[in-house]
Short mmCIF file of C-alpha atoms in Angstrom, two decimals:
data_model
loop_
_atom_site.label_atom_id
_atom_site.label_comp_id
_atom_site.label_asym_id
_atom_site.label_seq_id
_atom_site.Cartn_x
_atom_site.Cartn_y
_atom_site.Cartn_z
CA UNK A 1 110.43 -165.97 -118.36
CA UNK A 2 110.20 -162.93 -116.05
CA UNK A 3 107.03 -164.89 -114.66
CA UNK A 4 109.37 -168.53 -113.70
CA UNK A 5 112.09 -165.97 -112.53
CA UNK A 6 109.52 -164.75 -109.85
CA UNK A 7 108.11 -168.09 -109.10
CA UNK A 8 110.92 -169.69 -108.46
CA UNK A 9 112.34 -167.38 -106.00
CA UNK A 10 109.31 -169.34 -103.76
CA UNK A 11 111.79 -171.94 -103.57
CA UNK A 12 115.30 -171.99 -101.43
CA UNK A 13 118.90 -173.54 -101.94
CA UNK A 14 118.62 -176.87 -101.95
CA UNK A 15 115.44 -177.75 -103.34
CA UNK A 16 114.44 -180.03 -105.81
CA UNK A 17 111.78 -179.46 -108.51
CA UNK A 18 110.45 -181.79 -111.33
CA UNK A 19 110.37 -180.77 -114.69
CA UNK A 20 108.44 -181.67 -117.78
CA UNK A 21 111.24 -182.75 -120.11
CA UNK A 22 109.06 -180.86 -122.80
CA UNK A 23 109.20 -177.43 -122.25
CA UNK A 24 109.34 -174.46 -123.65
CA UNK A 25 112.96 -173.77 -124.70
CA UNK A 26 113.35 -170.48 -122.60
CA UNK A 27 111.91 -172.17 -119.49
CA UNK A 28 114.66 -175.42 -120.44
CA UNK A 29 117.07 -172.61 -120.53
CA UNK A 30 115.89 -170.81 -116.84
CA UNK A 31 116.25 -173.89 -115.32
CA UNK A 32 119.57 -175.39 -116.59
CA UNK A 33 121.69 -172.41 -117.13
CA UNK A 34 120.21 -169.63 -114.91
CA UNK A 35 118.00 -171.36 -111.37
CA UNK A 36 121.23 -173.89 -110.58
CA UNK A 37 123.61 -170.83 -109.56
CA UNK A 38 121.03 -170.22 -107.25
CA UNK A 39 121.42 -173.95 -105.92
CA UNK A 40 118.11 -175.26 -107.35
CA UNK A 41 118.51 -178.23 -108.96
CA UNK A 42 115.84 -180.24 -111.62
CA UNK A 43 115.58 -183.00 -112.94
CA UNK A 44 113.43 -183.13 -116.64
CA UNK A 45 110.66 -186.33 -116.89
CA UNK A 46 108.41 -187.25 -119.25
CA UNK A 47 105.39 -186.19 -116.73
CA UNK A 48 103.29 -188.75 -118.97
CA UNK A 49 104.68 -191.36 -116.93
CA UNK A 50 103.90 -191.27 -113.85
CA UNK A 51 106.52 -194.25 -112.87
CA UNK A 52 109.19 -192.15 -114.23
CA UNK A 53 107.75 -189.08 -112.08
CA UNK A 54 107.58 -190.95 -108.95
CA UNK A 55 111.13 -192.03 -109.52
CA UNK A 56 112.51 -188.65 -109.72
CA UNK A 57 111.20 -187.70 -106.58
CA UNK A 58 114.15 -186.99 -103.48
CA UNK A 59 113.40 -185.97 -100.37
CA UNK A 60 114.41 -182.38 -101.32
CA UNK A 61 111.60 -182.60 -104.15
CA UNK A 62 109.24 -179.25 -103.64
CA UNK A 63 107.97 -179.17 -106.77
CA UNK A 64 106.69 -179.88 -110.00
CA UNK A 65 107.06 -177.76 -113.17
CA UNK A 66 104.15 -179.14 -115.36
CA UNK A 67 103.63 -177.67 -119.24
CA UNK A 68 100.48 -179.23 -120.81
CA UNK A 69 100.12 -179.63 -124.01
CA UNK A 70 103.60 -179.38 -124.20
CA UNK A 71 105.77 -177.30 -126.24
CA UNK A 72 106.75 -178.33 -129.03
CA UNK A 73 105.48 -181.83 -129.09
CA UNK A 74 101.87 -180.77 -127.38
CA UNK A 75 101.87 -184.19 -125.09
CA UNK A 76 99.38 -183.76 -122.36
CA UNK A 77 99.97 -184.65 -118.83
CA UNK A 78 97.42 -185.80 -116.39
CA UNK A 79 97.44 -183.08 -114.02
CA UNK A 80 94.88 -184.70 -111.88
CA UNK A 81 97.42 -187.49 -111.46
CA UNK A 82 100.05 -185.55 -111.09
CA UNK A 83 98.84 -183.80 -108.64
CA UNK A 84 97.80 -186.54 -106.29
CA UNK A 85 101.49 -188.13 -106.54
CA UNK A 86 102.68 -184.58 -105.80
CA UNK A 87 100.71 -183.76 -102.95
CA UNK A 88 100.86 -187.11 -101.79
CA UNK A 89 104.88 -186.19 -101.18
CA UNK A 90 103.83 -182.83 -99.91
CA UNK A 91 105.53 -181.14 -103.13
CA UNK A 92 103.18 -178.46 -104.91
CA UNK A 93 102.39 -178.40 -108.95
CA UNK A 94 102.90 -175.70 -111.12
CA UNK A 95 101.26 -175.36 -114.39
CA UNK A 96 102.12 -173.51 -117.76
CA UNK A 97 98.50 -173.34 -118.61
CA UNK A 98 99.86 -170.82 -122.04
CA UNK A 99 98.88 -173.50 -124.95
CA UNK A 100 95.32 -174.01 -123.43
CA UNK A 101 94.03 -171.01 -121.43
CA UNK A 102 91.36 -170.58 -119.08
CA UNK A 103 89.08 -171.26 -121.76
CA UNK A 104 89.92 -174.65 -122.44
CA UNK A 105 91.77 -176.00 -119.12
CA UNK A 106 91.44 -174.74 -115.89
CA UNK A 107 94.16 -176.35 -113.79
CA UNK A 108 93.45 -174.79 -110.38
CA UNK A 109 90.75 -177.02 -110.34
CA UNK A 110 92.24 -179.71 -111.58
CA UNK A 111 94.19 -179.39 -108.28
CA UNK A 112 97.25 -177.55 -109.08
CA UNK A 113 98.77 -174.99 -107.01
CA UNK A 114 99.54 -172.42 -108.86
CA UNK A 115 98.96 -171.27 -112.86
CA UNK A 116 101.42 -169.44 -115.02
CA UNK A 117 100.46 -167.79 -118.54
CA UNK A 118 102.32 -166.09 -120.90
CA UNK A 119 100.36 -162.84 -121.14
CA UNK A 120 102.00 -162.16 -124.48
CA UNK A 121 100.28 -164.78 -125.99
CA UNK A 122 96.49 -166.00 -126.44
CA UNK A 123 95.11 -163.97 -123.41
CA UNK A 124 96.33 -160.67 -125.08
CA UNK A 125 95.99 -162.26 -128.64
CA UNK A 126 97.17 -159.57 -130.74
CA UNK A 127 100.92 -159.64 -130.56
CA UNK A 128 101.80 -156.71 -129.12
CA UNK A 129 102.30 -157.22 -125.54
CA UNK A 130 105.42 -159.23 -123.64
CA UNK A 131 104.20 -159.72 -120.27
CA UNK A 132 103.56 -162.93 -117.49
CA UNK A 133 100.97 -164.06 -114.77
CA UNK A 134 101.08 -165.91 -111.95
CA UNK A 135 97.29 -167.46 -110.43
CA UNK A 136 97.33 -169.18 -107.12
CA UNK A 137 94.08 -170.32 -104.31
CA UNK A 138 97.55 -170.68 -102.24
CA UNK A 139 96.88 -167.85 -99.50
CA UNK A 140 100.51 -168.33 -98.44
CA UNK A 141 101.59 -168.59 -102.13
CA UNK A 142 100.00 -165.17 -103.02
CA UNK A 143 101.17 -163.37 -100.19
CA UNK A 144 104.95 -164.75 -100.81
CA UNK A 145 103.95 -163.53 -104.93
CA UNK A 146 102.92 -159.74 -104.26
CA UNK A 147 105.99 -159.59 -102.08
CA UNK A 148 108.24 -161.02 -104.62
CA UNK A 149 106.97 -158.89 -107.88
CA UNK A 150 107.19 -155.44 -105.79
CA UNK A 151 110.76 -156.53 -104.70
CA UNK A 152 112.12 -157.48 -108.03
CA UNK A 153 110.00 -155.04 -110.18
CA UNK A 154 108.03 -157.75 -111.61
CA UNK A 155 104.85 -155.29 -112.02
CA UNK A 156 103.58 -154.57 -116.07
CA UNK A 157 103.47 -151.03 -117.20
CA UNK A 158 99.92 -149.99 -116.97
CA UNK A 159 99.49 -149.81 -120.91
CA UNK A 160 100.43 -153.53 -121.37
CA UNK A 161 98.04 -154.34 -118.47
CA UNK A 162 95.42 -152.52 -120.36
CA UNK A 163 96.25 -154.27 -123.81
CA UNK A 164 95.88 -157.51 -122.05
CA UNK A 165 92.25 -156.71 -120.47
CA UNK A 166 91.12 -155.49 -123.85
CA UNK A 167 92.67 -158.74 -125.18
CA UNK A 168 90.67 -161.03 -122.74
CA UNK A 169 87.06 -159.88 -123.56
CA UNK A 170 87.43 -161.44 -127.04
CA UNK A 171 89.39 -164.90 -125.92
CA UNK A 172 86.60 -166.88 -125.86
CA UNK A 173 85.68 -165.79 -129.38
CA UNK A 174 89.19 -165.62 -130.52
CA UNK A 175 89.72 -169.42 -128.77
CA UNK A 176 86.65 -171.13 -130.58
CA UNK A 177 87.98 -169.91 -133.79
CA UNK A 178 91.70 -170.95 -132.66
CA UNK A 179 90.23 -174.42 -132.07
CA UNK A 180 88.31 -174.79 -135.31
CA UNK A 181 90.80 -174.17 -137.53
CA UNK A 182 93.06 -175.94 -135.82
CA UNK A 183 91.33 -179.16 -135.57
CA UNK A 184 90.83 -178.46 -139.55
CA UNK A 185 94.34 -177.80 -140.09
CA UNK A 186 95.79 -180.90 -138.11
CA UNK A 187 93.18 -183.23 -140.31
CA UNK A 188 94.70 -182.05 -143.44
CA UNK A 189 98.35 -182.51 -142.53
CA UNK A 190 97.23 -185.62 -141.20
CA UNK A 191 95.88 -187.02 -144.45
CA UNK A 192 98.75 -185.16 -146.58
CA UNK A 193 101.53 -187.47 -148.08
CA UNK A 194 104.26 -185.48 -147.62
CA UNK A 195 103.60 -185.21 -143.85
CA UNK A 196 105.51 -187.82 -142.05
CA UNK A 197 103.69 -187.28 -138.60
CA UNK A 198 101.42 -184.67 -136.96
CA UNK A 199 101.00 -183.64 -133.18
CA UNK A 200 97.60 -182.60 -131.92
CA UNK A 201 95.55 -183.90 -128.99
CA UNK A 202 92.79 -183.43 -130.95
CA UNK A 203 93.62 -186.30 -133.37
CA UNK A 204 92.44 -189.70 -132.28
CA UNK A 205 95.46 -191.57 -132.96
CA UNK A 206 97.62 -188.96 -130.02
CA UNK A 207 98.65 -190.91 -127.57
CA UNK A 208 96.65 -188.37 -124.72
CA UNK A 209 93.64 -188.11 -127.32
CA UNK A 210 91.17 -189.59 -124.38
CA UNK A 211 93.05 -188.00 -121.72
CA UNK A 212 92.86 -184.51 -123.82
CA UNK A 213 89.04 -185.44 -124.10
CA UNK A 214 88.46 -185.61 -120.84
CA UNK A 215 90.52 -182.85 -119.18
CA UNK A 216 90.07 -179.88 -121.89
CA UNK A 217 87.36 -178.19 -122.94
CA UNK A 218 88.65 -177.99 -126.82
CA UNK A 219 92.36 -178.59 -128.84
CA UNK A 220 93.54 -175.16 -129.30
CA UNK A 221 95.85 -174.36 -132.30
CA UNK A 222 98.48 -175.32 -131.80
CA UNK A 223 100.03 -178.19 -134.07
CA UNK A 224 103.71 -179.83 -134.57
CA UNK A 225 104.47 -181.90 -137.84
CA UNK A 226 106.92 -183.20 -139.10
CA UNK A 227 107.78 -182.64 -143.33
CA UNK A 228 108.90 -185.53 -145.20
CA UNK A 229 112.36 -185.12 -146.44
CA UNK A 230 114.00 -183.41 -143.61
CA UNK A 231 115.23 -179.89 -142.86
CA UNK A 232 115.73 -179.62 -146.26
CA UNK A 233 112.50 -179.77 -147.05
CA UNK A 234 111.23 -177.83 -144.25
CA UNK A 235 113.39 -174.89 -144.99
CA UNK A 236 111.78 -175.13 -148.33
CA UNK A 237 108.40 -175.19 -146.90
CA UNK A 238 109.20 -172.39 -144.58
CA UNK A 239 110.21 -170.03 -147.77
CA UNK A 240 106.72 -171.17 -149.33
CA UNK A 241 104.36 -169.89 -146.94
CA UNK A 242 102.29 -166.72 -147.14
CA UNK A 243 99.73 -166.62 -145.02
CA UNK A 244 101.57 -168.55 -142.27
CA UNK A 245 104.72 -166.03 -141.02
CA UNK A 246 107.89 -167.54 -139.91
CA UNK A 247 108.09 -166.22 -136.08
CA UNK A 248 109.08 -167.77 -132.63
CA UNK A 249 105.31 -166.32 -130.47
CA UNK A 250 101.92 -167.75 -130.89
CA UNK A 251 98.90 -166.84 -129.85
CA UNK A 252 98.12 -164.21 -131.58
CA UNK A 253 94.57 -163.79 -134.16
CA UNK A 254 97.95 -164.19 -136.90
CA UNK A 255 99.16 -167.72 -138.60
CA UNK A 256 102.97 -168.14 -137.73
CA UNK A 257 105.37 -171.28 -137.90
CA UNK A 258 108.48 -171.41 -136.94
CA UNK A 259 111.30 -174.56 -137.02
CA UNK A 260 112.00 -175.60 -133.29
CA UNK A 261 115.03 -177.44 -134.03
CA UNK A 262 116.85 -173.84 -135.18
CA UNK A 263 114.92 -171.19 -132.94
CA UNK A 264 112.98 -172.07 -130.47
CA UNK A 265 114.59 -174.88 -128.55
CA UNK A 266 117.74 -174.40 -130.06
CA UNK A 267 119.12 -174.22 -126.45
CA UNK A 268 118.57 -177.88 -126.07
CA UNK A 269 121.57 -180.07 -126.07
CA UNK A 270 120.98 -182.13 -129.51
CA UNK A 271 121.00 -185.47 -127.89
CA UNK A 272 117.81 -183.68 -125.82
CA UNK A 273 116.31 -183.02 -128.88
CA UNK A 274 116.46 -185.98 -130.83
CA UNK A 275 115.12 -188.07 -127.84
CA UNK A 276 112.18 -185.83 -127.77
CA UNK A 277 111.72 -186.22 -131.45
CA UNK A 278 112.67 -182.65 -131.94
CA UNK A 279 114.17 -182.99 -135.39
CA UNK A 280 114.95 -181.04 -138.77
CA UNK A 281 111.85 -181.79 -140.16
CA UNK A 282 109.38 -180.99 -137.62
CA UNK A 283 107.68 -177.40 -137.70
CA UNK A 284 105.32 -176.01 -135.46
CA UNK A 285 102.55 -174.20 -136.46
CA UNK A 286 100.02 -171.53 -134.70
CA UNK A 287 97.25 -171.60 -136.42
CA UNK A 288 95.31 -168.15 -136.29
CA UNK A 289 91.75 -166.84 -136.93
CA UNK A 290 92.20 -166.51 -140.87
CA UNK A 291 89.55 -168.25 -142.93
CA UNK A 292 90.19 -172.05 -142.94
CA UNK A 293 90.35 -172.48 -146.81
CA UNK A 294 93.44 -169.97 -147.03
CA UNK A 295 94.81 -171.17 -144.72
CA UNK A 296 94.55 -174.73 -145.90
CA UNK A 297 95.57 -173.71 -149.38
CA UNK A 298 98.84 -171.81 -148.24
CA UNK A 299 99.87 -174.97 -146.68
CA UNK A 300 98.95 -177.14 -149.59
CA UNK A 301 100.80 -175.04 -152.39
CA UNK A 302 103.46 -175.08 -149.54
CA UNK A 303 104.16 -178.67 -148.97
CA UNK A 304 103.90 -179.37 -153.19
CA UNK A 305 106.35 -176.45 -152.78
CA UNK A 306 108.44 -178.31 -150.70
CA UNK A 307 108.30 -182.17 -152.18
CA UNK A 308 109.11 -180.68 -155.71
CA UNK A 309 112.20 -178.91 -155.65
#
C-alpha cells in the first residue's frame, strides 16, 4: 500500500485513472476512501474487456491500474492490449505484477510503464518482511520515484532490504515448486464434488487459459474456489485444515487460505462483491512448497470435513 501511496502521488488533482475492478482489497480501499481527498478520481472495469476499458476512458484519463491474475478471482488481463489502447490515448499502465513475479510475467516488456510488487510476498518468500517496489524504463518516471520515496520516507530499513535479496536468489526455485503444486492442487479441487467452481489460469476451462498460455511463463499458486454449501461450509473447512493456515499474505514457502468475503476484501461494498462472484463460499488458497500429497490430503480430509457436518 505504501508502494500505490507513492505512485500515485505521480498523478495531480484532477486526473483520471482506470482501475481493474478486481483488486486487491487494500488497493480497492487506497483508491476509494483515501486517493479521492486528494481529487483523483477512478473508475473500476473489468480490464478483460477491452470495450468496457475504452469506454471508461475521459479526457482526464492518465492512467491505468492493471492487477493480473487478479486478486481474488485470478482473471488475467491482456496487458499487451491494454497497453496499446492506453498508449494509444497517451495514458500510461501500471501493473501489480505480485501474483506472477518476474519469473513468470515480465510486464515491462509486455509494454507497461511501470511494475509494482509487493516485496512482502513471493520475492522475499519467507514471511517476514512488509515492504513495496516500484520498476519503471520511464526515465522521467524514475526520476519523479526517487524524489517521491526520499520526500515521503518511502525508503526500507536496510535489514528488510537485505531479507528481500536473500529471498530473491531462491525465487526461481521457490516459483517452480509454487507452480507445481499449484497446478496439482487446482486439478484436484477441480475434480472434487464438493467444489462448486475453481479459479486458476492454469485450468483449461478459465476463461484467459490461452491468453495465460501465451503471456506467462507458468500458473503460480495461487487458486480461488468456491465450497459447496456456502459460508457455512467454508467456515467448516477453514477449522479443518492443518497444513493450510488461515492468514490474509501469500507468497510465502508456507500453505495459507484465507475467506475473502470476511478479511481480505471485506472493504468492498457487498453489491461489489457479489458482482465479482466474491461470495461466502469462495476461499482462496496459497499454495506453498510442502510436498504435494500433504498437501492434497489436508484438503481432502478437509472438504469430507466440511460436506459432513
Amino acid at each position: 500500500c505504501a508502494t500505490a501511496s507513492t505512485v500515485m502521488h505521480l498523478f495531480s488533482a484532477g486526473d483520471h485513472i482506470i482501475c481493474g475492478d478486481d483488486v486487491y482489497g487494500g488497493t480497492y480501499r487506497l483508491f476509494d476512501k483515501v486517493f479521492t481527498r486528494c481529487g483523483l478520481s477512478y473508475s473500476f472495469v473489468d480490464l478483460t474487456d477491452l470495450a468496457a476499458v475504452e469506454q471508461a476512458f475521459t479526457a482526464k484519463t492518465r492512467a491505468i491500474w492493471v492487477e493480473t491474475p487478479s486478486n481474488p478471482m485470478l482473471k488475467v488481463v491482456d496487458l499487451e492490449a491494454v497497453c496499446s489502447l492506453a498508449h494509444g490515448r497517451r495514458a500510461k499502465v501500471i501493473c501489480d505484477n505480485t501474483f506472477a513475479t518476474p519469473m513468470l510475467q515480465k510486464p515491462l516488456l509486455l509494454g507497461c510503464d511501470l511494475v509494482v510488487h509487493s516485496t512482502t510476498k513471493y520475492l522475499n518468500g519467507h514471511s517476514d518482511v512488509i515492504g513495496g517496489m516500484a520498476c519503471t524504463n520511464d526515465a522521467a518516471w524514475a526520476e519523479q520515484l526517487r524524489f517521491l520515496q526520499n520526500a515521503m520516507g518511502a525508503v526500507p530499513g536496510p535489514w528488510d532490504a537485505w531479507l528481500v535479496l536473500r529471498g530473491t536468489k531462491t525465487l526461481p526455485l521457490r516459483m517452480r515448486t509454487h507452480d507445481h503444486n499449484g497446478r496439482a492442487v487446482a486439478a484436484f479441487l477441480a475434480g472434487h464434488s464438493q467444489v462448486e467452481k475453481v479459479y486458476y489460469p492454469g485450468l483449461p476451462e478459465h476463461p484467459q487459459h490461452a491468453l495465460a498460455c501465451r503471456q506467462m511463463r507458468g500458473f503460480g499458486g495461487m487458486i480461488s474456489f468456491v465450497v459447496g454449501g456456502g459460508e457455512p461450509a467454508a467456515r467448516r473447512l477453514l477449522k479443518k485444515l492443518r497444513v493450510f493456515s488461515l492468514a490474509e499474505s501469500l507468497g510465502g514457502i508456507e500453505s495459507l487460505v484465507e475467506h475473502p468475503a470476511i478479511m481480505t476484501h471485506a472493504s468492498l461494498p457487498q453489491a461489489s462483491r457479489d458482482r465479482l462472484g466474491i461470495v461466502g463460499g469462495l476461499l482462496r488458497l496459497s499454495v506453498g512448497v510442502e510436498a504435494e500429497a500433504d498437501l492434497l490430503d489436508d484438503l481432502s480430509q478437509a472438504l469430507q470435513a466440511a460436506r459432513s457436518a
